[in-house]
mmCIF file of C-alpha atoms in Angstrom:
data_model
loop_
_atom_site.group_PDB
_atom_site.id
_atom_site.type_symbol
_atom_site.label_atom_id
_atom_site.label_comp_id
_atom_site.label_asym_id
_atom_site.label_seq_id
_atom_site.Cartn_x
_atom_site.Cartn_y
_atom_site.Cartn_z
ATOM 1 C CA MET K 1349 80.315 77.588 112.677
ATOM 2 C CA PHE K 1350 77.591 79.998 111.636
ATOM 3 C CA ILE K 1351 76.210 79.079 108.202
ATOM 4 C CA LEU K 1352 73.493 81.254 106.737
ATOM 5 C CA LYS K 1353 72.273 78.767 104.150
ATOM 6 C CA GLN K 1354 73.664 76.143 101.880
ATOM 7 C CA GLN K 1355 76.266 77.657 99.587
ATOM 8 C CA ILE K 1356 75.059 77.956 96.003
ATOM 9 C CA SER K 1357 77.034 79.694 93.310
ATOM 10 C CA VAL K 1358 75.424 82.588 91.492
ATOM 11 C CA ILE K 1359 76.820 81.347 88.191
ATOM 12 C CA ILE K 1360 74.516 78.320 88.290
ATOM 13 C CA LYS K 1361 71.795 80.703 87.175
ATOM 14 C CA HIS K 1362 73.877 81.981 84.287
ATOM 15 C CA GLN K 1363 75.516 78.942 82.732
ATOM 16 C CA GLU K 1364 74.433 79.912 79.226
ATOM 17 C CA LYS K 1365 75.998 83.351 79.626
ATOM 18 C CA ILE K 1366 79.384 81.964 80.554
ATOM 19 C CA ALA K 1367 79.401 78.976 78.218
ATOM 20 C CA SER K 1368 82.585 80.098 76.444
ATOM 21 C CA PRO K 1369 85.064 83.010 76.324
ATOM 22 C CA GLU K 1370 83.729 83.870 72.860
ATOM 23 C CA ILE K 1371 80.199 84.328 74.183
ATOM 24 C CA ILE K 1372 81.467 86.508 77.040
ATOM 25 C CA GLN K 1373 83.566 88.635 74.683
ATOM 26 C CA SER K 1374 80.665 89.095 72.274
ATOM 27 C CA ARG K 1375 78.065 89.915 74.955
ATOM 28 C CA TYR K 1376 80.388 92.328 76.736
ATOM 29 C CA GLU K 1377 80.830 94.121 73.428
ATOM 30 C CA ASP K 1378 77.039 94.406 73.172
ATOM 31 C CA LEU K 1379 77.171 96.166 76.546
ATOM 32 C CA GLY K 1380 79.819 98.588 75.287
ATOM 33 C CA TYR K 1381 82.865 96.940 76.869
ATOM 34 C CA ILE K 1382 85.356 95.997 74.171
ATOM 35 C CA CYS K 1383 87.859 93.507 75.525
ATOM 36 C CA SER K 1384 90.509 91.132 74.244
ATOM 37 C CA HIS K 1385 90.013 87.370 74.118
ATOM 38 C CA SER K 1386 92.437 86.936 77.024
ATOM 39 C CA VAL K 1387 90.237 89.138 79.232
ATOM 40 C CA ALA K 1388 87.145 87.122 78.292
ATOM 41 C CA THR K 1389 89.023 83.883 78.981
ATOM 42 C CA SER K 1390 89.993 85.108 82.446
ATOM 43 C CA ILE K 1391 86.373 85.927 83.261
ATOM 44 C CA TYR K 1392 85.304 82.510 81.964
ATOM 45 C CA LEU K 1393 87.858 80.726 84.141
ATOM 46 C CA ALA K 1394 87.139 82.837 87.217
ATOM 47 C CA CYS K 1395 83.440 81.970 86.976
ATOM 48 C CA HIS K 1396 83.882 78.261 86.385
ATOM 49 C CA LEU K 1397 86.747 77.705 88.815
ATOM 50 C CA GLN K 1398 85.102 80.019 91.371
ATOM 51 C CA LYS K 1399 88.355 81.778 92.054
ATOM 52 C CA PRO K 1400 88.922 85.479 92.669
ATOM 53 C CA ILE K 1401 90.587 87.362 89.876
ATOM 54 C CA LEU K 1402 93.371 89.879 90.459
ATOM 55 C CA ILE K 1403 93.384 92.490 87.692
ATOM 56 C CA GLU K 1404 96.524 94.555 87.293
ATOM 57 C CA GLY K 1405 97.521 97.190 84.779
ATOM 58 C CA PRO K 1406 98.040 100.929 84.392
ATOM 59 C CA PRO K 1407 95.229 103.257 85.535
ATOM 60 C CA GLY K 1408 92.437 103.871 83.071
ATOM 61 C CA VAL K 1409 92.535 100.645 81.047
ATOM 62 C CA GLY K 1410 89.127 99.432 82.223
ATOM 63 C CA LYS K 1411 89.844 97.318 85.309
ATOM 64 C CA THR K 1412 87.008 98.760 87.380
ATOM 65 C CA GLU K 1413 84.717 98.876 84.363
ATOM 66 C CA LEU K 1414 85.290 95.154 83.887
ATOM 67 C CA ALA K 1415 83.718 94.481 87.284
ATOM 68 C CA LYS K 1416 80.817 96.803 86.505
ATOM 69 C CA VAL K 1417 80.036 95.185 83.172
ATOM 70 C CA THR K 1418 80.325 91.708 84.716
ATOM 71 C CA ALA K 1419 77.722 92.638 87.337
ATOM 72 C CA THR K 1420 75.443 94.039 84.652
ATOM 73 C CA TYR K 1421 75.906 91.003 82.448
ATOM 74 C CA LEU K 1422 75.106 88.537 85.230
ATOM 75 C CA ASN K 1423 72.285 90.668 86.670
ATOM 76 C CA ALA K 1424 74.079 90.625 89.999
ATOM 77 C CA PRO K 1425 74.525 93.546 92.395
ATOM 78 C CA LEU K 1426 77.935 95.191 92.334
ATOM 79 C CA ILE K 1427 79.327 95.604 95.838
ATOM 80 C CA ARG K 1428 82.341 97.871 95.717
ATOM 81 C CA MET K 1429 84.943 98.409 98.388
ATOM 82 C CA GLN K 1430 87.447 101.173 97.707
ATOM 83 C CA CYS K 1431 90.752 100.444 99.438
ATOM 84 C CA TYR K 1432 92.920 103.049 101.106
ATOM 85 C CA GLU K 1433 95.670 103.260 103.699
ATOM 86 C CA GLY K 1434 94.270 102.545 107.152
ATOM 87 C CA LEU K 1435 91.274 100.503 105.940
ATOM 88 C CA ASP K 1436 90.341 98.022 108.659
ATOM 89 C CA GLU K 1437 87.810 95.317 109.483
ATOM 90 C CA SER K 1438 85.225 97.711 110.887
ATOM 91 C CA LYS K 1439 84.998 99.534 107.555
ATOM 92 C CA ALA K 1440 85.315 96.460 105.370
ATOM 93 C CA LEU K 1441 83.543 93.635 107.196
ATOM 94 C CA TYR K 1442 81.165 94.679 109.960
ATOM 95 C CA GLU K 1443 80.441 97.017 112.846
ATOM 96 C CA TRP K 1444 78.278 96.538 115.903
ATOM 97 C CA LYS K 1445 75.191 98.714 116.231
ATOM 98 C CA TYR K 1446 76.317 100.269 119.499
ATOM 99 C CA GLY K 1447 73.230 102.446 119.951
ATOM 100 C CA LYS K 1448 70.864 99.490 119.736
ATOM 101 C CA GLN K 1449 73.128 97.436 121.977
ATOM 102 C CA LEU K 1450 72.861 100.140 124.662
ATOM 103 C CA LEU K 1451 69.078 100.129 124.366
ATOM 104 C CA TYR K 1452 69.128 96.352 124.667
ATOM 105 C CA THR K 1453 71.197 96.675 127.837
ATOM 106 C CA GLN K 1454 68.588 98.986 129.343
ATOM 107 C CA VAL K 1455 65.796 96.519 128.520
ATOM 108 C CA LEU K 1456 67.848 93.681 129.977
ATOM 109 C CA LYS K 1457 68.407 95.666 133.167
ATOM 110 C CA GLU K 1458 64.677 96.249 133.566
ATOM 111 C CA GLN K 1459 63.977 92.524 133.205
ATOM 112 C CA LEU K 1460 66.767 91.441 135.500
ATOM 113 C CA GLY K 1461 64.547 91.562 138.609
ATOM 114 C CA ASP K 1462 61.994 89.202 137.032
ATOM 115 C CA VAL K 1463 64.728 86.794 135.932
ATOM 116 C CA LEU K 1464 66.330 86.585 139.387
ATOM 117 C CA ARG K 1465 63.147 86.707 141.449
ATOM 118 C CA GLY K 1466 62.996 83.761 143.867
ATOM 119 C CA ALA K 1467 66.583 82.653 143.199
ATOM 120 C CA ARG K 1468 68.301 81.186 146.247
ATOM 121 C CA GLY K 1469 71.956 81.951 146.489
ATOM 122 C CA LEU K 1470 74.603 83.161 144.036
ATOM 123 C CA ASP K 1471 74.926 79.877 142.162
ATOM 124 C CA GLU K 1472 71.233 79.752 141.266
ATOM 125 C CA SER K 1473 71.276 83.412 140.225
ATOM 126 C CA ILE K 1474 74.222 82.811 137.899
ATOM 127 C CA ALA K 1475 72.537 79.694 136.502
ATOM 128 C CA ARG K 1476 69.411 81.707 135.711
ATOM 129 C CA LEU K 1477 71.508 84.386 134.010
ATOM 130 C CA HIS K 1478 73.123 81.732 131.836
ATOM 131 C CA ASP K 1479 69.689 80.420 130.880
ATOM 132 C CA PHE K 1480 68.560 83.883 129.878
ATOM 133 C CA GLY K 1481 68.850 84.397 126.166
ATOM 134 C CA ASP K 1482 71.643 86.799 125.237
ATOM 135 C CA ILE K 1483 71.651 88.394 121.809
ATOM 136 C CA PHE K 1484 74.063 91.221 122.616
ATOM 137 C CA TYR K 1485 76.543 89.850 120.072
ATOM 138 C CA SER K 1486 74.348 88.416 117.350
ATOM 139 C CA GLN K 1487 73.182 89.063 113.808
ATOM 140 C CA GLU K 1488 70.476 91.406 115.136
ATOM 141 C CA PHE K 1489 73.103 93.948 116.174
ATOM 142 C CA LEU K 1490 75.495 93.447 113.281
ATOM 143 C CA GLU K 1491 75.955 96.172 110.658
ATOM 144 C CA PRO K 1492 77.359 94.448 107.548
ATOM 145 C CA ARG K 1493 79.989 96.247 105.478
ATOM 146 C CA PRO K 1494 80.924 95.398 101.861
ATOM 147 C CA LEU K 1495 82.678 92.071 102.450
ATOM 148 C CA LEU K 1496 79.918 90.706 104.659
ATOM 149 C CA GLN K 1497 77.229 92.114 102.356
ATOM 150 C CA ALA K 1498 78.748 90.142 99.490
ATOM 151 C CA LEU K 1499 78.782 86.923 101.521
ATOM 152 C CA GLN K 1500 75.202 87.435 102.688
ATOM 153 C CA SER K 1501 73.786 88.235 99.268
ATOM 154 C CA GLU K 1502 71.322 85.427 98.558
ATOM 155 C CA ASP K 1503 71.281 86.026 94.813
ATOM 156 C CA GLY K 1504 75.043 86.330 94.547
ATOM 157 C CA ALA K 1505 77.065 89.454 93.868
ATOM 158 C CA VAL K 1506 80.103 90.798 92.125
ATOM 159 C CA LEU K 1507 82.473 91.996 94.833
ATOM 160 C CA LEU K 1508 84.925 94.622 93.609
ATOM 161 C CA ILE K 1509 87.885 95.200 95.937
ATOM 162 C CA ASP K 1510 89.237 98.248 94.166
ATOM 163 C CA GLU K 1511 92.894 99.299 94.310
ATOM 164 C CA ILE K 1512 93.986 96.671 96.827
ATOM 165 C CA ASP K 1513 97.540 97.973 96.452
ATOM 166 C CA LYS K 1514 96.508 101.088 98.426
ATOM 167 C CA ALA K 1515 95.522 99.040 101.487
ATOM 168 C CA ASP K 1516 97.993 98.023 104.183
ATOM 169 C CA GLN K 1517 99.647 94.621 104.140
ATOM 170 C CA GLU K 1518 97.737 93.721 107.322
ATOM 171 C CA PHE K 1519 94.439 94.211 105.514
ATOM 172 C CA GLU K 1520 95.711 92.174 102.588
ATOM 173 C CA ALA K 1521 96.406 89.324 105.022
ATOM 174 C CA PHE K 1522 92.941 89.735 106.522
ATOM 175 C CA LEU K 1523 91.404 89.038 103.095
ATOM 176 C CA LEU K 1524 93.064 85.647 102.675
ATOM 177 C CA GLU K 1525 90.327 83.629 104.385
ATOM 178 C CA LEU K 1526 87.647 85.214 102.216
ATOM 179 C CA LEU K 1527 89.629 84.749 99.010
ATOM 180 C CA SER K 1528 90.385 81.080 99.635
ATOM 181 C CA ASP K 1529 87.208 79.793 101.318
ATOM 182 C CA TYR K 1530 84.587 82.512 100.745
ATOM 183 C CA GLN K 1531 84.112 82.856 104.472
ATOM 184 C CA VAL K 1532 85.118 85.185 107.293
ATOM 185 C CA SER K 1533 85.594 84.666 111.006
ATOM 186 C CA ILE K 1534 83.806 86.988 113.426
ATOM 187 C CA PRO K 1535 85.122 86.392 116.961
ATOM 188 C CA GLU K 1536 81.774 86.916 118.729
ATOM 189 C CA ILE K 1537 79.723 84.834 116.266
ATOM 190 C CA GLY K 1538 81.957 82.364 114.509
ATOM 191 C CA THR K 1539 82.568 81.607 110.862
ATOM 192 C CA VAL K 1540 80.245 83.132 108.289
ATOM 193 C CA LYS K 1541 80.215 81.346 104.952
ATOM 194 C CA ALA K 1542 78.880 82.754 101.704
ATOM 195 C CA VAL K 1543 75.234 82.117 100.955
ATOM 196 C CA SER K 1544 76.051 82.234 97.266
ATOM 197 C CA THR K 1545 79.653 82.324 96.126
ATOM 198 C CA PRO K 1546 80.325 85.867 94.914
ATOM 199 C CA ILE K 1547 82.470 86.699 91.932
ATOM 200 C CA VAL K 1548 85.398 88.545 93.483
ATOM 201 C CA MET K 1549 87.536 90.966 91.504
ATOM 202 C CA LEU K 1550 90.521 92.784 92.929
ATOM 203 C CA THR K 1551 92.208 95.602 91.045
ATOM 204 C CA SER K 1552 95.718 96.949 91.471
ATOM 205 C CA ASN K 1553 97.615 99.813 89.862
ATOM 206 C CA ASN K 1554 100.915 98.315 91.026
ATOM 207 C CA THR K 1555 101.745 101.114 93.456
ATOM 208 C CA ARG K 1556 103.231 98.408 95.688
ATOM 209 C CA GLU K 1557 104.042 94.733 95.348
ATOM 210 C CA LEU K 1558 101.241 92.466 96.563
ATOM 211 C CA GLY K 1559 101.987 89.445 98.727
ATOM 212 C CA ASP K 1560 102.510 85.958 97.328
ATOM 213 C CA ALA K 1561 99.728 84.557 99.531
ATOM 214 C CA LEU K 1562 97.142 86.836 97.960
ATOM 215 C CA LYS K 1563 98.388 86.144 94.443
ATOM 216 C CA ARG K 1564 98.250 82.385 95.022
ATOM 217 C CA ARG K 1565 94.551 82.596 95.798
ATOM 218 C CA CYS K 1566 93.679 84.525 92.652
ATOM 219 C CA LEU K 1567 93.732 84.139 88.918
ATOM 220 C CA HIS K 1568 95.934 86.838 87.470
ATOM 221 C CA LEU K 1569 94.941 89.137 84.634
ATOM 222 C CA TYR K 1570 97.081 91.966 83.335
ATOM 223 C CA ILE K 1571 95.311 94.524 81.148
ATOM 224 C CA PRO K 1572 97.822 96.639 79.200
ATOM 225 C CA PHE K 1573 97.045 99.660 77.081
ATOM 226 C CA PRO K 1574 95.094 98.389 74.058
ATOM 227 C CA ASP K 1575 96.750 98.039 70.677
ATOM 228 C CA ALA K 1576 95.642 100.385 67.887
ATOM 229 C CA ALA K 1577 93.027 98.024 66.460
ATOM 230 C CA LEU K 1578 91.380 97.411 69.833
ATOM 231 C CA GLU K 1579 91.442 101.084 70.817
ATOM 232 C CA ASN K 1580 89.912 101.944 67.437
ATOM 233 C CA ARG K 1581 87.020 99.596 68.194
ATOM 234 C CA ILE K 1582 86.637 101.043 71.685
ATOM 235 C CA LEU K 1583 86.357 104.567 70.272
ATOM 236 C CA ALA K 1584 83.910 103.436 67.595
ATOM 237 C CA THR K 1585 81.698 101.980 70.322
ATOM 238 C CA GLN K 1586 82.012 104.741 72.896
ATOM 239 C CA VAL K 1587 82.023 107.887 70.716
ATOM 240 C CA GLU K 1588 79.092 107.857 68.357
ATOM 241 C CA GLY K 1589 79.413 110.062 65.276
ATOM 242 C CA LEU K 1590 83.213 110.205 65.274
ATOM 243 C CA ASP K 1591 84.591 110.171 61.730
ATOM 244 C CA SER K 1592 86.693 107.081 61.021
ATOM 245 C CA GLN K 1593 89.654 109.088 59.702
ATOM 246 C CA LEU K 1594 89.718 111.322 62.779
ATOM 247 C CA ARG K 1595 89.363 108.248 64.971
ATOM 248 C CA GLU K 1596 92.423 106.651 63.402
ATOM 249 C CA GLN K 1597 94.395 109.881 63.804
ATOM 250 C CA ILE K 1598 93.472 110.029 67.486
ATOM 251 C CA VAL K 1599 94.494 106.436 68.095
ATOM 252 C CA ALA K 1600 97.782 106.886 66.243
ATOM 253 C CA LEU K 1601 98.678 110.054 68.164
ATOM 254 C CA ILE K 1602 97.778 108.454 71.492
ATOM 255 C CA GLY K 1603 100.085 105.566 70.632
ATOM 256 C CA LYS K 1604 102.942 107.973 69.984
ATOM 257 C CA LEU K 1605 102.287 109.807 73.261
ATOM 258 C CA ARG K 1606 102.437 106.526 75.180
ATOM 259 C CA ASP K 1607 105.898 105.909 73.742
ATOM 260 C CA MET K 1608 107.140 109.184 75.236
ATOM 261 C CA PRO K 1609 108.690 109.331 78.737
ATOM 262 C CA LEU K 1610 105.657 110.928 80.394
ATOM 263 C CA LYS K 1611 104.817 110.949 84.091
ATOM 264 C CA LYS K 1612 101.393 109.629 83.170
ATOM 265 C CA SER K 1613 100.510 108.206 79.780
ATOM 266 C CA PRO K 1614 97.003 108.877 78.431
ATOM 267 C CA ALA K 1615 94.548 106.204 79.568
ATOM 268 C CA VAL K 1616 91.719 104.768 77.494
ATOM 269 C CA SER K 1617 89.206 106.825 79.448
ATOM 270 C CA GLU K 1618 91.158 109.975 78.559
ATOM 271 C CA THR K 1619 91.279 108.955 74.908
ATOM 272 C CA ILE K 1620 87.477 108.695 74.948
ATOM 273 C CA ASP K 1621 87.114 112.070 76.682
ATOM 274 C CA TRP K 1622 89.452 113.671 74.141
ATOM 275 C CA ALA K 1623 87.578 112.203 71.206
ATOM 276 C CA ARG K 1624 84.268 113.463 72.594
ATOM 277 C CA ALA K 1625 85.773 116.914 73.103
ATOM 278 C CA LEU K 1626 87.073 117.053 69.522
ATOM 279 C CA LEU K 1627 83.666 115.981 68.266
ATOM 280 C CA LEU K 1628 82.024 118.705 70.345
ATOM 281 C CA LEU K 1629 84.447 121.279 68.909
ATOM 282 C CA ASN K 1630 83.593 120.134 65.356
ATOM 283 C CA VAL K 1631 87.196 119.174 64.660
ATOM 284 C CA GLU K 1632 87.411 117.256 61.385
ATOM 285 C CA GLU K 1633 91.111 116.368 61.470
ATOM 286 C CA LEU K 1634 93.953 116.794 63.915
ATOM 287 C CA ASP K 1635 96.233 119.794 63.535
ATOM 288 C CA SER K 1636 98.713 121.577 65.761
ATOM 289 C CA HIS K 1637 96.186 124.154 66.918
ATOM 290 C CA TRP K 1638 93.557 121.739 68.194
ATOM 291 C CA VAL K 1639 96.051 119.323 69.702
ATOM 292 C CA LYS K 1640 97.659 122.163 71.668
ATOM 293 C CA GLU K 1641 94.276 123.593 72.705
ATOM 294 C CA THR K 1642 93.039 120.273 74.071
ATOM 295 C CA LEU K 1643 96.262 118.697 75.299
ATOM 296 C CA ASN K 1644 95.212 119.205 78.907
ATOM 297 C CA LEU K 1645 92.464 116.601 78.397
ATOM 298 C CA LEU K 1646 95.105 113.971 77.739
ATOM 299 C CA LEU K 1647 97.990 114.999 79.975
ATOM 300 C CA LYS K 1648 97.499 115.649 83.680
ATOM 301 C CA PHE K 1649 100.943 116.984 84.562
ATOM 302 C CA GLN K 1650 102.258 120.356 83.413
ATOM 303 C CA ASP K 1651 105.706 118.817 82.942
ATOM 304 C CA ASP K 1652 104.196 116.365 80.449
ATOM 305 C CA ILE K 1653 102.431 119.161 78.565
ATOM 306 C CA GLU K 1654 105.649 121.170 78.348
ATOM 307 C CA LEU K 1655 107.449 118.072 77.091
ATOM 308 C CA VAL K 1656 104.887 117.337 74.368
ATOM 309 C CA GLU K 1657 104.039 120.830 73.079
ATOM 310 C CA PRO K 1658 107.330 121.363 71.160
ATOM 311 C CA GLU K 1659 106.881 117.916 69.569
ATOM 312 C CA ILE K 1660 103.306 118.319 68.319
ATOM 313 C CA LYS K 1661 104.193 118.962 64.674
ATOM 314 C CA ALA K 1662 106.539 115.982 64.631
ATOM 315 C CA LEU K 1663 103.915 113.798 66.283
ATOM 316 C CA LEU K 1664 101.336 114.746 63.666
ATOM 317 C CA LYS K 1665 103.562 113.777 60.750
ATOM 318 C CA GLY K 1666 102.255 110.786 58.903
ATOM 319 C CA LEU K 1667 98.835 110.895 60.532
ATOM 320 C CA ARG K 1668 96.991 112.456 57.583
#
């Protein structure tokens, strides 16, 4: 087994920061990430139990941002691996530095005469070759990719495995050893354990069902669209200078849009973009004109726009 150093968790350095869910929720808010108490509790448990956390929910509710703010909060590097169909070990774990290995082979060839000089017979030659140090497959020629980088990080890291549902099931199975034991097996070297246990976050948009084995190894957190009160606070934090009445109108209209049978409901990130656009356009209150003019900031499918446009007046009723 190849062990870099004794395993020490990064959270040991940050015990005061993760002393309670309330502290996490409050400090995240200071960093501009407004979250529910259940989200803060999940982060608290993931840190203390040293278990990966699987974050599911619709796109645009802040799953990736949660990993970013956690890295910022803990002063740890964020190592991000974007998943996609066809992702394999060479892109996720490591590659060999083939160019340097070829150069090493040339050097070895030049020294071969000195190593075998004076050897008597085949057996002695082979014995001398075995005694000759071989580093062809060693750390010196290893190019670490995100998973290995996270395990090798001496100061700990936040490892974000983003959109795991886009990866193949084979890759999902490959992750199991890392998720359960914070180690990986490299055939030519052996087992590589984490220097400092990383905080691992996996996100999923539920485009496919994840395996039971992966779910068993993770804490589960589902982040839904925020309720009106929470989204109001998010807008107040993210869009400086937005009038409170306009902010409430925006949140109320977004809530109504999410109740409609759209191909894609407006995400929190799109709510923020829309609010910033209305502020830029000096809009003081929502009306049919401005909603129609800026609807493309909220809805990303023409079918959705055509479905909503005839309903704008009805949607605006009761918002003033």
